[in-house]
Every structure is written in C-alpha cells, then in structure tokens.
C-alpha cells in the first residue's frame, strides 16, 4: 500500500526555523510534493522534489532522500501568516497524489 | 480571474437527498480531480479525469457519479446523501497526470453538511 506519516502538530515562534518531516511508503515513487492549507482555504502548492537533495524557494526549502523514503519542509524566518496545515504528498506511477495526514503549524508571536 | 472555481461553496441538506457540485477550470489543464477532506483534514482522492476520460475511481460508493462534459468542467453528483458524506469536497486540476511533477491547483472547496 501507500502511506505517508507526518507529525500532527508543530509550534514555533515568529522568526524561528521549523522542520516538518515526512516519511513515506510508496510503490513506483516519482517525487514528493508539499502543500500548504490555511484554515478554511484550499491546499496550495509549495514545492516538489524528484531527486535527492534540497530545493529552495524563498523562505521555504524542501529536502528529499529517496533511499530513506524521507523528506522534510524547512520554513525559515517564520511569520504569523505561516500558521497553517502542511501536507506532504507522493506522486507515483499510479497517476494519483497520495497526501500525508498533515501537520498543523502554529506560529506564536 | 479564478483559476479553479466550484459552486456552491456551502451545501446543507437532509439525508437521502441528491445534490450536485460543479467545477470549472480556466487553466487549460488536461486533468481534473475530486478530493474529499474529512473533519480530521485527511485529503483523499476520489476521481480523476484526463481529457474527459475517467482515470481514477478510488473505490468511491456508486452514489457518487462524476461527469466531465469537457476538459474544463468536472461535476460531482451525489445520490441518497448520508451523514458520512459530510466533508469538504475539493476540485483540482493539473496540466498532466497526477503522478508526475505537475502542480495541482485546487478550487476553494465545497463544504457539504448532511443533516
């Protein structure tokens, strides 16, 4: 089967750095995506990793280790507006995205 | 311009009723999806269509029937609604199929409450 695991909740203060981990079991794995969802909103795409290593997009970076079936999202210089749920998702040869259980990030002043 | 739009945004109805949700995307994408997000925020794919053809039917009860009149539209009809159908339903689209690197663009969601 396919499964992804993330921590259910992470808290941090403004200006800090936080890492959200994701471990997966996915047959025919292609890549790992990250999506952000604010309360009452829709998921929005943040990043995609197909190869091992770090991808950086502004304050957000995403890492993938295919050999470890592991990835993480790194959020730097946290802002209050970063309070949201973050989902990792795996793409595979099944032509569908499987989403993780989501990590709720709360940023405190 | 809204990229992926859904109507209605909220839907409150009684058990046993039939209801429809409509979705339209103006991104020129080939693939559209329906997802269900439950109260625990678990996001699960229900269906995907590529150029109006059904690609994925994720063991959804046959009370749910998607229809894609053209590649810009994907509607969801639900018969005999049950309490467990209460959830937020998201439509999404992507340029190609979901397995690859294409970003999926989500609509604003339809919050369905079955009483």
mmCIF file of C-alpha atoms in Angstrom:
data_model
loop_
_atom_site.group_PDB
_atom_site.id
_atom_site.type_symbol
_atom_site.label_atom_id
_atom_site.label_comp_id
_atom_site.label_asym_id
_atom_site.label_seq_id
_atom_site.Cartn_x
_atom_site.Cartn_y
_atom_site.Cartn_z
ATOM 1 C CA UNK A 1 0.000 0.000 0.000
ATOM 2 C CA UNK A 2 0.855 3.635 0.084
ATOM 3 C CA UNK A 3 1.237 5.637 3.282
ATOM 4 C CA UNK A 4 2.805 8.845 4.500
ATOM 5 C CA UNK A 5 3.463 9.951 8.039
ATOM 6 C CA UNK A 6 3.880 13.449 9.389
ATOM 7 C CA UNK A 7 3.802 14.904 12.896
ATOM 8 C CA UNK A 8 0.319 16.083 13.732
ATOM 9 C CA UNK A 9 1.337 19.431 15.157
ATOM 10 C CA UNK A 10 4.358 21.699 15.405
ATOM 11 C CA UNK A 11 4.631 25.002 17.242
ATOM 12 C CA UNK A 12 7.226 27.737 16.924
ATOM 13 C CA UNK A 13 7.694 31.451 17.455
ATOM 14 C CA UNK A 14 7.986 34.202 14.896
ATOM 15 C CA UNK A 15 11.420 34.427 13.344
ATOM 16 C CA UNK A 16 12.306 30.835 14.198
ATOM 17 C CA UNK A 17 13.066 27.919 11.878
ATOM 18 C CA UNK A 18 10.889 24.826 11.827
ATOM 19 C CA UNK A 19 11.232 21.478 10.068
ATOM 20 C CA UNK A 20 8.269 19.283 9.179
ATOM 21 C CA UNK A 21 9.212 15.689 8.456
ATOM 22 C CA UNK A 22 7.528 13.212 6.162
ATOM 23 C CA UNK A 23 8.227 9.512 5.805
ATOM 24 C CA UNK A 24 6.542 7.551 3.065
ATOM 25 C CA UNK A 25 5.954 4.088 1.692
ATOM 26 C CA UNK A 26 5.086 4.462 -1.969
ATOM 27 C CA UNK A 27 5.371 1.943 -4.762
ATOM 28 C CA UNK A 28 6.535 3.366 -8.068
ATOM 29 C CA UNK A 29 7.624 6.602 -6.378
ATOM 30 C CA UNK A 30 8.191 9.628 -8.627
ATOM 31 C CA UNK A 31 8.511 12.548 -6.251
ATOM 32 C CA UNK A 32 7.473 14.343 -3.075
ATOM 33 C CA UNK A 33 5.324 17.476 -3.049
ATOM 34 C CA UNK A 34 4.396 19.861 -0.274
ATOM 35 C CA UNK A 35 1.139 21.795 0.002
ATOM 36 C CA UNK A 36 0.029 24.489 2.427
ATOM 37 C CA UNK A 37 -3.556 24.883 3.583
ATOM 38 C CA UNK A 38 -4.832 27.720 5.748
ATOM 39 C CA UNK A 39 -7.951 27.116 7.828
ATOM 40 C CA UNK A 40 -10.985 27.358 5.598
ATOM 41 C CA UNK A 41 -8.825 27.577 2.493
ATOM 42 C CA UNK A 42 -7.682 25.341 -0.309
ATOM 43 C CA UNK A 43 -4.377 23.485 -0.492
ATOM 44 C CA UNK A 44 -1.753 25.428 -2.431
ATOM 45 C CA UNK A 45 1.423 24.013 -3.909
ATOM 46 C CA UNK A 46 4.725 24.862 -2.231
ATOM 47 C CA UNK A 47 7.422 22.613 -3.676
ATOM 48 C CA UNK A 48 8.322 19.395 -5.441
ATOM 49 C CA UNK A 49 11.371 17.127 -5.148
ATOM 50 C CA UNK A 50 12.045 14.343 -7.594
ATOM 51 C CA UNK A 51 15.749 13.964 -6.867
ATOM 52 C CA UNK A 52 17.679 13.719 -3.628
ATOM 53 C CA UNK A 53 18.724 16.999 -2.111
ATOM 54 C CA UNK A 54 17.468 20.395 -1.135
ATOM 55 C CA UNK A 55 15.208 22.673 -3.185
ATOM 56 C CA UNK A 56 14.994 26.258 -2.007
ATOM 57 C CA UNK A 57 12.186 28.692 -2.732
ATOM 58 C CA UNK A 58 12.493 31.867 -0.710
ATOM 59 C CA UNK A 59 11.938 31.169 2.992
ATOM 60 C CA UNK A 60 10.830 27.592 2.278
ATOM 61 C CA UNK A 61 13.109 24.679 1.411
ATOM 62 C CA UNK A 62 12.260 21.063 0.803
ATOM 63 C CA UNK A 63 14.527 18.042 1.078
ATOM 64 C CA UNK A 64 14.266 14.509 -0.218
ATOM 65 C CA UNK A 65 16.197 11.319 0.459
ATOM 66 C CA UNK A 66 14.851 8.583 -1.793
ATOM 67 C CA UNK A 67 16.992 5.907 -0.162
ATOM 68 C CA UNK A 68 15.480 6.736 3.227
ATOM 69 C CA UNK A 69 11.936 7.341 1.898
ATOM 70 C CA UNK A 70 12.071 10.591 3.807
ATOM 71 C CA UNK A 71 11.666 14.260 3.175
ATOM 72 C CA UNK A 72 11.150 17.468 5.061
ATOM 73 C CA UNK A 73 9.905 21.000 4.618
ATOM 74 C CA UNK A 74 12.006 23.705 6.223
ATOM 75 C CA UNK A 75 10.412 27.036 6.976
ATOM 76 C CA UNK A 76 12.746 29.878 7.916
ATOM 77 C CA UNK A 77 12.092 33.319 9.392
ATOM 78 C CA UNK A 78 8.653 32.189 10.454
ATOM 79 C CA UNK A 79 5.814 34.664 10.170
ATOM 80 C CA UNK A 80 2.368 34.574 11.738
ATOM 81 C CA UNK A 81 0.878 34.014 8.288
ATOM 82 C CA UNK A 82 2.757 30.697 8.070
ATOM 83 C CA UNK A 83 0.311 29.234 10.614
ATOM 84 C CA UNK A 84 -1.430 26.602 8.521
ATOM 85 C CA UNK A 85 -1.535 22.891 7.825
ATOM 86 C CA UNK A 86 1.225 21.435 5.687
ATOM 87 C CA UNK A 87 0.798 18.254 3.691
ATOM 88 C CA UNK A 88 3.408 16.128 2.012
ATOM 89 C CA UNK A 89 2.195 14.136 -0.976
ATOM 90 C CA UNK A 90 3.787 11.437 -3.081
ATOM 91 C CA UNK A 91 3.383 11.065 -6.807
ATOM 92 C CA UNK A 92 3.844 7.689 -8.379
ATOM 93 C CA UNK A 93 3.079 5.563 -11.396
ATOM 94 C CA UNK A 94 -0.470 5.154 -10.090
ATOM 95 C CA UNK A 95 -1.288 8.585 -11.568
ATOM 96 C CA UNK A 96 -2.526 9.993 -8.296
ATOM 97 C CA UNK A 97 -1.204 12.046 -5.426
ATOM 98 C CA UNK A 98 -1.353 10.427 -2.015
ATOM 99 C CA UNK A 99 -1.455 13.016 0.731
ATOM 100 C CA UNK A 100 0.019 12.695 4.191
ATOM 101 C CA UNK A 101 -2.016 13.205 7.316
ATOM 102 C CA UNK A 102 -0.992 16.862 7.556
ATOM 103 C CA UNK A 103 0.976 18.861 10.118
ATOM 104 C CA UNK A 104 -0.651 21.800 11.801
ATOM 105 C CA UNK A 105 1.903 24.575 12.324
ATOM 106 C CA UNK A 106 1.128 27.224 14.902
ATOM 107 C CA UNK A 107 3.354 30.272 14.955
ATOM 108 C CA UNK A 108 3.295 32.362 18.121
ATOM 109 C CA UNK A 109 4.414 35.984 18.478
ATOM 110 C CA UNK B 1 -9.585 35.536 -12.823
ATOM 111 C CA UNK B 2 -10.313 32.497 -10.717
ATOM 112 C CA UNK B 3 -8.283 29.508 -11.916
ATOM 113 C CA UNK B 4 -10.406 26.699 -10.445
ATOM 114 C CA UNK B 5 -13.909 27.555 -9.309
ATOM 115 C CA UNK B 6 -16.522 25.465 -7.543
ATOM 116 C CA UNK B 7 -20.172 26.006 -6.792
ATOM 117 C CA UNK B 8 -21.727 26.052 -4.329
ATOM 118 C CA UNK B 9 -19.303 26.992 -1.568
ATOM 119 C CA UNK B 10 -21.625 25.688 1.119
ATOM 120 C CA UNK B 11 -24.262 22.996 0.861
ATOM 121 C CA UNK B 12 -26.545 21.963 3.723
ATOM 122 C CA UNK B 13 -29.047 19.236 3.011
ATOM 123 C CA UNK B 14 -31.035 16.391 4.530
ATOM 124 C CA UNK B 15 -30.097 12.731 4.461
ATOM 125 C CA UNK B 16 -31.430 10.961 1.420
ATOM 126 C CA UNK B 17 -31.343 13.994 -0.852
ATOM 127 C CA UNK B 18 -29.457 14.212 -4.141
ATOM 128 C CA UNK B 19 -27.074 17.104 -4.759
ATOM 129 C CA UNK B 20 -24.511 18.266 -7.305
ATOM 130 C CA UNK B 21 -21.287 20.240 -7.104
ATOM 131 C CA UNK B 22 -19.863 21.949 -10.161
ATOM 132 C CA UNK B 23 -16.247 22.685 -11.002
ATOM 133 C CA UNK B 24 -14.647 24.679 -13.782
ATOM 134 C CA UNK B 25 -11.012 25.443 -14.543
ATOM 135 C CA UNK B 26 -9.754 28.096 -16.956
ATOM 136 C CA UNK B 27 -6.115 26.994 -16.898
ATOM 137 C CA UNK B 28 -6.298 24.824 -19.994
ATOM 138 C CA UNK B 29 -5.321 21.769 -17.958
ATOM 139 C CA UNK B 30 -5.955 18.253 -19.178
ATOM 140 C CA UNK B 31 -6.613 16.588 -15.826
ATOM 141 C CA UNK B 32 -9.211 17.321 -13.157
ATOM 142 C CA UNK B 33 -9.827 15.709 -9.787
ATOM 143 C CA UNK B 34 -12.274 15.451 -6.929
ATOM 144 C CA UNK B 35 -10.896 15.150 -3.407
ATOM 145 C CA UNK B 36 -12.707 14.654 -0.120
ATOM 146 C CA UNK B 37 -11.324 16.220 3.052
ATOM 147 C CA UNK B 38 -12.836 14.890 6.245
ATOM 148 C CA UNK B 39 -13.121 16.513 9.663
ATOM 149 C CA UNK B 40 -9.597 15.348 10.538
ATOM 150 C CA UNK B 41 -8.321 17.163 7.420
ATOM 151 C CA UNK B 42 -7.386 13.923 5.711
ATOM 152 C CA UNK B 43 -7.320 14.680 1.977
ATOM 153 C CA UNK B 44 -8.206 11.734 -0.218
ATOM 154 C CA UNK B 45 -8.603 11.490 -3.972
ATOM 155 C CA UNK B 46 -11.972 10.287 -5.211
ATOM 156 C CA UNK B 47 -11.810 10.595 -9.003
ATOM 157 C CA UNK B 48 -9.594 11.941 -11.721
ATOM 158 C CA UNK B 49 -10.376 12.652 -15.349
ATOM 159 C CA UNK B 50 -7.911 13.250 -18.161
ATOM 160 C CA UNK B 51 -9.374 14.862 -21.269
ATOM 161 C CA UNK B 52 -12.868 13.840 -20.191
ATOM 162 C CA UNK B 53 -11.857 10.211 -19.624
ATOM 163 C CA UNK B 54 -12.110 8.638 -16.183
ATOM 164 C CA UNK B 55 -8.611 7.704 -14.995
ATOM 165 C CA UNK B 56 -9.076 7.027 -11.316
ATOM 166 C CA UNK B 57 -12.097 5.850 -9.383
ATOM 167 C CA UNK B 58 -10.879 5.352 -5.878
ATOM 168 C CA UNK B 59 -13.388 2.819 -4.548
ATOM 169 C CA UNK B 60 -15.948 5.519 -4.011
ATOM 170 C CA UNK B 61 -19.564 4.362 -3.407
ATOM 171 C CA UNK B 62 -21.535 4.394 -6.623
ATOM 172 C CA UNK B 63 -23.835 7.016 -5.093
ATOM 173 C CA UNK B 64 -21.097 9.391 -6.274
ATOM 174 C CA UNK B 65 -21.094 9.960 -10.006
ATOM 175 C CA UNK B 66 -18.660 12.348 -11.649
ATOM 176 C CA UNK B 67 -19.296 13.803 -15.076
ATOM 177 C CA UNK B 68 -16.912 15.673 -17.331
ATOM 178 C CA UNK B 69 -18.754 17.332 -20.229
ATOM 179 C CA UNK B 70 -15.466 18.811 -21.458
ATOM 180 C CA UNK B 71 -11.939 19.024 -20.143
ATOM 181 C CA UNK B 72 -12.616 22.345 -18.407
ATOM 182 C CA UNK B 73 -15.514 21.031 -16.330
ATOM 183 C CA UNK B 74 -15.895 18.247 -13.823
ATOM 184 C CA UNK B 75 -19.105 17.900 -11.854
ATOM 185 C CA UNK B 76 -19.938 15.621 -8.960
ATOM 186 C CA UNK B 77 -23.419 14.279 -8.352
ATOM 187 C CA UNK B 78 -24.219 12.549 -5.081
ATOM 188 C CA UNK B 79 -27.335 10.438 -4.649
ATOM 189 C CA UNK B 80 -29.019 9.445 -1.402
ATOM 190 C CA UNK B 81 -26.773 11.536 0.789
ATOM 191 C CA UNK B 82 -25.629 10.035 4.082
ATOM 192 C CA UNK B 83 -24.316 11.613 7.274
ATOM 193 C CA UNK B 84 -20.825 10.311 6.497
ATOM 194 C CA UNK B 85 -20.744 12.309 3.286
ATOM 195 C CA UNK B 86 -20.353 15.493 5.302
ATOM 196 C CA UNK B 87 -16.933 16.858 4.368
ATOM 197 C CA UNK B 88 -15.235 19.485 2.275
ATOM 198 C CA UNK B 89 -15.008 18.489 -1.386
ATOM 199 C CA UNK B 90 -12.199 19.998 -3.418
ATOM 200 C CA UNK B 91 -11.920 20.081 -7.141
ATOM 201 C CA UNK B 92 -8.397 20.369 -8.576
ATOM 202 C CA UNK B 93 -6.679 20.424 -11.939
ATOM 203 C CA UNK B 94 -3.186 19.842 -13.306
ATOM 204 C CA UNK B 95 -1.564 20.083 -16.727
ATOM 205 C CA UNK B 96 -0.837 16.343 -16.898
ATOM 206 C CA UNK B 97 -1.409 13.262 -14.818
ATOM 207 C CA UNK B 98 -1.005 13.316 -11.058
ATOM 208 C CA UNK B 99 1.938 11.007 -10.659
ATOM 209 C CA UNK B 100 4.457 13.415 -12.108
ATOM 210 C CA UNK B 101 5.759 16.812 -11.092
ATOM 211 C CA UNK B 102 2.776 18.853 -12.182
ATOM 212 C CA UNK B 103 1.349 21.223 -9.617
ATOM 213 C CA UNK B 104 -2.248 20.626 -8.720
ATOM 214 C CA UNK B 105 -4.412 23.713 -8.468
ATOM 215 C CA UNK B 106 -7.286 23.417 -6.020
ATOM 216 C CA UNK B 107 -10.645 25.093 -6.065
ATOM 217 C CA UNK B 108 -11.963 26.857 -2.944
ATOM 218 C CA UNK B 109 -13.844 23.776 -1.755
ATOM 219 C CA UNK B 110 -17.491 22.955 -1.135
ATOM 220 C CA UNK B 111 -18.418 22.343 2.479
ATOM 221 C CA UNK B 112 -21.185 19.742 2.470
ATOM 222 C CA UNK B 113 -23.187 19.217 5.638
ATOM 223 C CA UNK B 114 -25.711 16.386 5.719
ATOM 224 C CA UNK B 115 -28.294 16.623 8.498
#
